[in-house]
Structures are given as structure tokens and as C-alpha cells.
Coordinates of C-alpha atoms in Angstrom, one line a residue:
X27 CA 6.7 -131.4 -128.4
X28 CA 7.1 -129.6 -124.9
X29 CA 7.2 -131.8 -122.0
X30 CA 4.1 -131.7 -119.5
X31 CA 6.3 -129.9 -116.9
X32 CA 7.5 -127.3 -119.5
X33 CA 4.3 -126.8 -120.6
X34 CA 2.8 -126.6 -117.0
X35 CA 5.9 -123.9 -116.6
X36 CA 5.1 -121.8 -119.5
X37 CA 1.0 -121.4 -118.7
X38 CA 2.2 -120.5 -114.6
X39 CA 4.9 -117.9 -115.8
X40 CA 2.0 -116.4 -118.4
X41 CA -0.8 -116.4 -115.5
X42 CA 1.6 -114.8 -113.2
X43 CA 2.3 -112.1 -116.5
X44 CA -1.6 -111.8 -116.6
X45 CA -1.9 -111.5 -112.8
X46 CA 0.4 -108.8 -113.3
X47 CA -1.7 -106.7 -116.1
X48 CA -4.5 -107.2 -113.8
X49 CA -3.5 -105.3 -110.9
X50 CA -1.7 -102.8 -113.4
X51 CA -4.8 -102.1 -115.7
X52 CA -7.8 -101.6 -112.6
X53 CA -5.3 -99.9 -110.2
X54 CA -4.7 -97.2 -113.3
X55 CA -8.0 -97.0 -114.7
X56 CA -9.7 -97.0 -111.5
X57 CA -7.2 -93.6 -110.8
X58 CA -7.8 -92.0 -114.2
X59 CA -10.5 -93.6 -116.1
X60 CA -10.6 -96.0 -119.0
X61 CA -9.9 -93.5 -121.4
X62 CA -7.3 -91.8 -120.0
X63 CA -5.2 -94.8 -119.5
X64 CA -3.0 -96.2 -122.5
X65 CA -1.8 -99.5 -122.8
X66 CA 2.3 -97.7 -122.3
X67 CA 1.2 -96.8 -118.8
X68 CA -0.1 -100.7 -117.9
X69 CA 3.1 -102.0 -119.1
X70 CA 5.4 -99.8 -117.1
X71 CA 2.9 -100.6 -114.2
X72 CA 3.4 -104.0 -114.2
X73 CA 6.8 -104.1 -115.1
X74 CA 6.8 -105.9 -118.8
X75 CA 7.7 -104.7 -122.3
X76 CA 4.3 -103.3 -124.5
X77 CA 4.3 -106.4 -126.2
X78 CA 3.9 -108.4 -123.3
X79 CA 0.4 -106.8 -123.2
X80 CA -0.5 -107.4 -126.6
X81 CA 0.9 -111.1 -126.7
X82 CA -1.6 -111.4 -123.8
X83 CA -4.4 -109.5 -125.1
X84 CA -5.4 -108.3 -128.5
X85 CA -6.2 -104.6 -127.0
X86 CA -6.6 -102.4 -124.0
X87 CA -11.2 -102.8 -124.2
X88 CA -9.9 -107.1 -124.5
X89 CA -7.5 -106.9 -121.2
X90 CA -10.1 -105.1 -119.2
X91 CA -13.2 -107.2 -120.2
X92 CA -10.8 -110.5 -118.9
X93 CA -10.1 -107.8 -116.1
X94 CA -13.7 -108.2 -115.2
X95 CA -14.2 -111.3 -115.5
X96 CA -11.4 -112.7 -113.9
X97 CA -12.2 -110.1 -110.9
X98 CA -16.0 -111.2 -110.3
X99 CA -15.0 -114.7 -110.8
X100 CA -13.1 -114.3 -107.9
X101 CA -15.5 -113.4 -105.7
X102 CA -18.2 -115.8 -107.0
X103 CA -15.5 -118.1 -105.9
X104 CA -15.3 -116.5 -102.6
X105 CA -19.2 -116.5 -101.7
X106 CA -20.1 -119.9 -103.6
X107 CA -17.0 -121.3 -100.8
X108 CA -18.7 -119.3 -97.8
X109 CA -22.1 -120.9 -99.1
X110 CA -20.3 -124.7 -99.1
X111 CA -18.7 -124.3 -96.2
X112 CA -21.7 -123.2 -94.2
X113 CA -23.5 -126.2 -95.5
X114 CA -20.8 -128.5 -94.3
X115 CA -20.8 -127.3 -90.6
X116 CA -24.8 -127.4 -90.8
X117 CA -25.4 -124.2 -90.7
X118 CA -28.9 -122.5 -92.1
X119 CA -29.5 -120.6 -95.4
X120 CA -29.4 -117.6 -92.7
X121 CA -26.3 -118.2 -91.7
X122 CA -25.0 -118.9 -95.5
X123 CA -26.4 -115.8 -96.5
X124 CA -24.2 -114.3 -93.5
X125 CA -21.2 -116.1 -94.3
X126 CA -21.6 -114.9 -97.9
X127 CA -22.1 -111.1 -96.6
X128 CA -18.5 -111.7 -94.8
X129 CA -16.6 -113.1 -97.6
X130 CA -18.0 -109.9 -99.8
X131 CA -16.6 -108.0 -97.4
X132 CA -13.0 -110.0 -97.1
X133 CA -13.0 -109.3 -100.9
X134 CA -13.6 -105.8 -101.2
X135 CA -11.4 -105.2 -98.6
X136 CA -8.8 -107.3 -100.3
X137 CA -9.6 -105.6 -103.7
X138 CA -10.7 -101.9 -103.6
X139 CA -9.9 -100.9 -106.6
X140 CA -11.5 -103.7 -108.6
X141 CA -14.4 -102.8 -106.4
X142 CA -14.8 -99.4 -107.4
X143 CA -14.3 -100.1 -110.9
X144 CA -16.9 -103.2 -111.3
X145 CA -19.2 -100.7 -109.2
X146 CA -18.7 -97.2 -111.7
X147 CA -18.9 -100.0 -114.7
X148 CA -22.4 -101.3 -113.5
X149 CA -24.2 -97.5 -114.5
X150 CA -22.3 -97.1 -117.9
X151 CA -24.2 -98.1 -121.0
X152 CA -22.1 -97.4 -124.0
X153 CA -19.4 -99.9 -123.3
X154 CA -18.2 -102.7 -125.3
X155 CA -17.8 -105.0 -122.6
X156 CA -21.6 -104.2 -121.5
X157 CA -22.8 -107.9 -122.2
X158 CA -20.0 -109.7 -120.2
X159 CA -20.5 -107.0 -117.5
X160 CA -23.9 -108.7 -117.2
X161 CA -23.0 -111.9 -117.3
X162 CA -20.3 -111.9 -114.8
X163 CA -23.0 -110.0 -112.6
X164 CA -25.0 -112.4 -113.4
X165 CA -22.7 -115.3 -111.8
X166 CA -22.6 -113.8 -108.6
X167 CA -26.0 -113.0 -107.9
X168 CA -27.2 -116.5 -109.0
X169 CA -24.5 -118.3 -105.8
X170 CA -27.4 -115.9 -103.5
X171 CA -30.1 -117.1 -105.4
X172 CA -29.5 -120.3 -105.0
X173 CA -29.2 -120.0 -101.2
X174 CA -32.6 -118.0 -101.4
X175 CA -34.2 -120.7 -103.4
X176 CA -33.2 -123.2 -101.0
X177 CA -34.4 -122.2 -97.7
X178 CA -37.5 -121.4 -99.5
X179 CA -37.1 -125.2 -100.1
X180 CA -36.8 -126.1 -96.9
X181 CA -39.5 -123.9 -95.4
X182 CA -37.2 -121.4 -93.7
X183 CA -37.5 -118.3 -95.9
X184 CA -40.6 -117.2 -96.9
X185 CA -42.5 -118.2 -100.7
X186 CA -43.2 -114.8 -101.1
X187 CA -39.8 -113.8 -101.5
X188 CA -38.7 -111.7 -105.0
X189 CA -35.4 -114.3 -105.1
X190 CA -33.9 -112.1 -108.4
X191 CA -34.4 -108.9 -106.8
X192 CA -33.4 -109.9 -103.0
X193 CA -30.3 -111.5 -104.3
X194 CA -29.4 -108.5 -106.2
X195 CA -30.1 -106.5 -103.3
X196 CA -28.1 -108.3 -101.0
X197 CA -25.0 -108.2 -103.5
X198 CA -25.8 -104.4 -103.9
X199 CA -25.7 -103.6 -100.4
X200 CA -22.7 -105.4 -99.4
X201 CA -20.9 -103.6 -102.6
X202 CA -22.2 -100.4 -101.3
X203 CA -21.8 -100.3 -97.5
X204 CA -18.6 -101.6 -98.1
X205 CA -17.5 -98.8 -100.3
X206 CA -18.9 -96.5 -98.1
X207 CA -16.8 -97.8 -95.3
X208 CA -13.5 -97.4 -97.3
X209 CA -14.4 -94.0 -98.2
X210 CA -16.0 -92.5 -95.5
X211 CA -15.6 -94.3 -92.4
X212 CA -12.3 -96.2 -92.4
X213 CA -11.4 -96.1 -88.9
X214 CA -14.1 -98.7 -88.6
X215 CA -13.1 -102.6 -88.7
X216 CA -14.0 -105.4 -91.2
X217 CA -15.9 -106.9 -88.3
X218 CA -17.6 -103.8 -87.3
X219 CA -19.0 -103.4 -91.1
X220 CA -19.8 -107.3 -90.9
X221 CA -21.9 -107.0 -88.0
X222 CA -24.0 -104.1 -89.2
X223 CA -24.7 -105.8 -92.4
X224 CA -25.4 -109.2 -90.5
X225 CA -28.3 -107.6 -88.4
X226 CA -29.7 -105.6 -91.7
X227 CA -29.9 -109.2 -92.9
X228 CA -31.5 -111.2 -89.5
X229 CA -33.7 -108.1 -89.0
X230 CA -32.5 -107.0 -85.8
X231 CA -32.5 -103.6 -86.4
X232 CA -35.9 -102.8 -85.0
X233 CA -34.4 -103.8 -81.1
X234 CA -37.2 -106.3 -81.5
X235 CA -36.5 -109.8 -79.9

């Protein structure tokens, strides 16, 4: 049998190969499309032999639907942390919220290409991966929704909020303004973006006091 640290070796080395396919497989199809991109061209991306891809994964539709979830598990990661953390240092469900809207943004920034797949991949029906698509979604939006539930909990959000559909438009409009920026209006900071989205969300844009 293979020793704990050998074993421990072996699963680091094969993450750090799957890591590797990652960033291959969404930098290539997020370039040319699904389609158009063939399991040869991921492995001279990220450097390994064919095989590596297929000892990995059983096919190119299998190593992107892992692309996707491995990609919004990330950042479900990300804004359930921003959501803890807030907590810790007392902060309110406002202020989580806000914290979540920044580590969107430190996300997206981090990873625009996975970005702009996940985003294209949301309006396609005929895929394969459709169902995990919506479950990964799924994860995301439920860390705002529980925020939402929360301070409707503790009396500061309103009862009347829509907590499915707010939480999905929060996620959508961080997705979006965010891709916006990169496309259209780069110049701008990370903190410029954050502190437009942070007064949509404390509605201050009125000027009102």
C-alpha cells in the first residue's frame, strides 16, 4: 500500500494537473467556443500529453462540467468567507451583502475568462451540463439568500422582500457591471466599480440622505 505522504503527493501533483486543464480549457473556449475547441489544443495549453486529459476526465463535455463547478465553487467560497467574516467583526446583513458585492468583484477580476464563460453558459439551453449549470448557480445565490433571510430575521430588511429573486439579482448585477467594466470601461478601478455597486445596494443613488 502507498504510504499516507505518497498518497497525499500523488492527489497534490493530480490537482495541480487538473488546475492546469482548468485554466487551459475556459481560457480556449472562452476565445473560440466550446465547439471549436478540441481536447489537442487543452493539452498543448496546459502543457501535458492528450492522455493526461483523458486520465483526468472521461471527455472534453466531462472536463468542462468540473470546469464549472470547480469555478463557481470558488466563488461561493469567496462570498460565503465575505459573509462570515462580516459577521465576525459585527457588521450588519447590509454590510455582508456589501462585503459579498466586493469579493464578486475580487473574483471576476481575478477570473475573466471563467466569468464570461459561466455568464454566455447561463442563456444556452441545449447543453449537457444544463442541470449542473443550475445547481452550481444555485450554490451561489443561496450564500445571498441566506444573508437576505437573516436580516429579515432580525428586523433589518424588510418581510416583503422577493429573497429568490433579490438574491439572484444581486448576483446578476455584480456579474454584469463587472463585465461591463472589463469590457467597456477598464480604466476604471476595482474600488471605483465597488463603490458604484455599494450605493445601488444602500440606495444612495437618489442623493437622498
Amino acid at each position: 500500500m502507498e504510504s499516507s505522504s505518497a498518497r497525499s503527493g500523488g492527489s497534490t501533483r493530480r490537482e495541480a494537473t487538473r488546475q492546469k486543464l482548468y485554466e487551459a480549457a475556459v481560457t480556449l473556449i472562452a476565445e473560440q467556443g466550446f465547439s471549436a475547441t478540441t481536447v489537442d489544443e487543452i493539452a498543448e495549453r496546459a502543457g501535458v500529453a492528450k492522455g493526461t486529459v483523458y486520465y483526468n476526465f472521461a471527455s472534453k463535455s466531462v472536463l468542462f462540467e468540473e470546469l464549472l463547478r470547480h469555478g463557481v465553487g470558488l466563488l461561493t467560497a469567496s462570498l460565503r468567507e465575505a459573509a462570515a467574516r462580516t459577521d465576525q467583526e459585527g457588521g450588519t446583513k447590509v454590510d455582508a451583502l456589501d462585503a459579498m458585492v466586493r469579493a464578486g468583484l475580487v473574483f471576476i477580476d481575478r477570473y475573466p475568462a471563467f466569468t464570461q464563460l459561466y455568464v454566455a453558459e447561463l442563456w444556452r439551453t441545449n447543453r449537457a451540463w444544463q442541470s449542473t449549470l443550475m445547481v452550481v448557480r444555485q450554490q451561489a445565490v443561496a450564500v445571498v439568500e441566506g444573508v437576505l433571510r437573516e436580516g429579515i430575521e432580525g428586523g433589518e430588511f424588510s418581510e416583503e422582500i422577493d429573497v429568490p429573486l433579490t438574491a439572484a439579482a444581486l448576483v446578476g448585477m455584480v456579474l454584469v457591471a463587472a463585465l461591463d467594466w472589463q469590457a467597456f470601461q477598464p480604466q476604471r478601478s476595482l474600488d471605483d466599480v465597488h463603490s458604484a455597486l455599494s450605493r445601488l445596494l444602500q440606495g444612495r443613488v437618489s442623493g437622498g440622505r
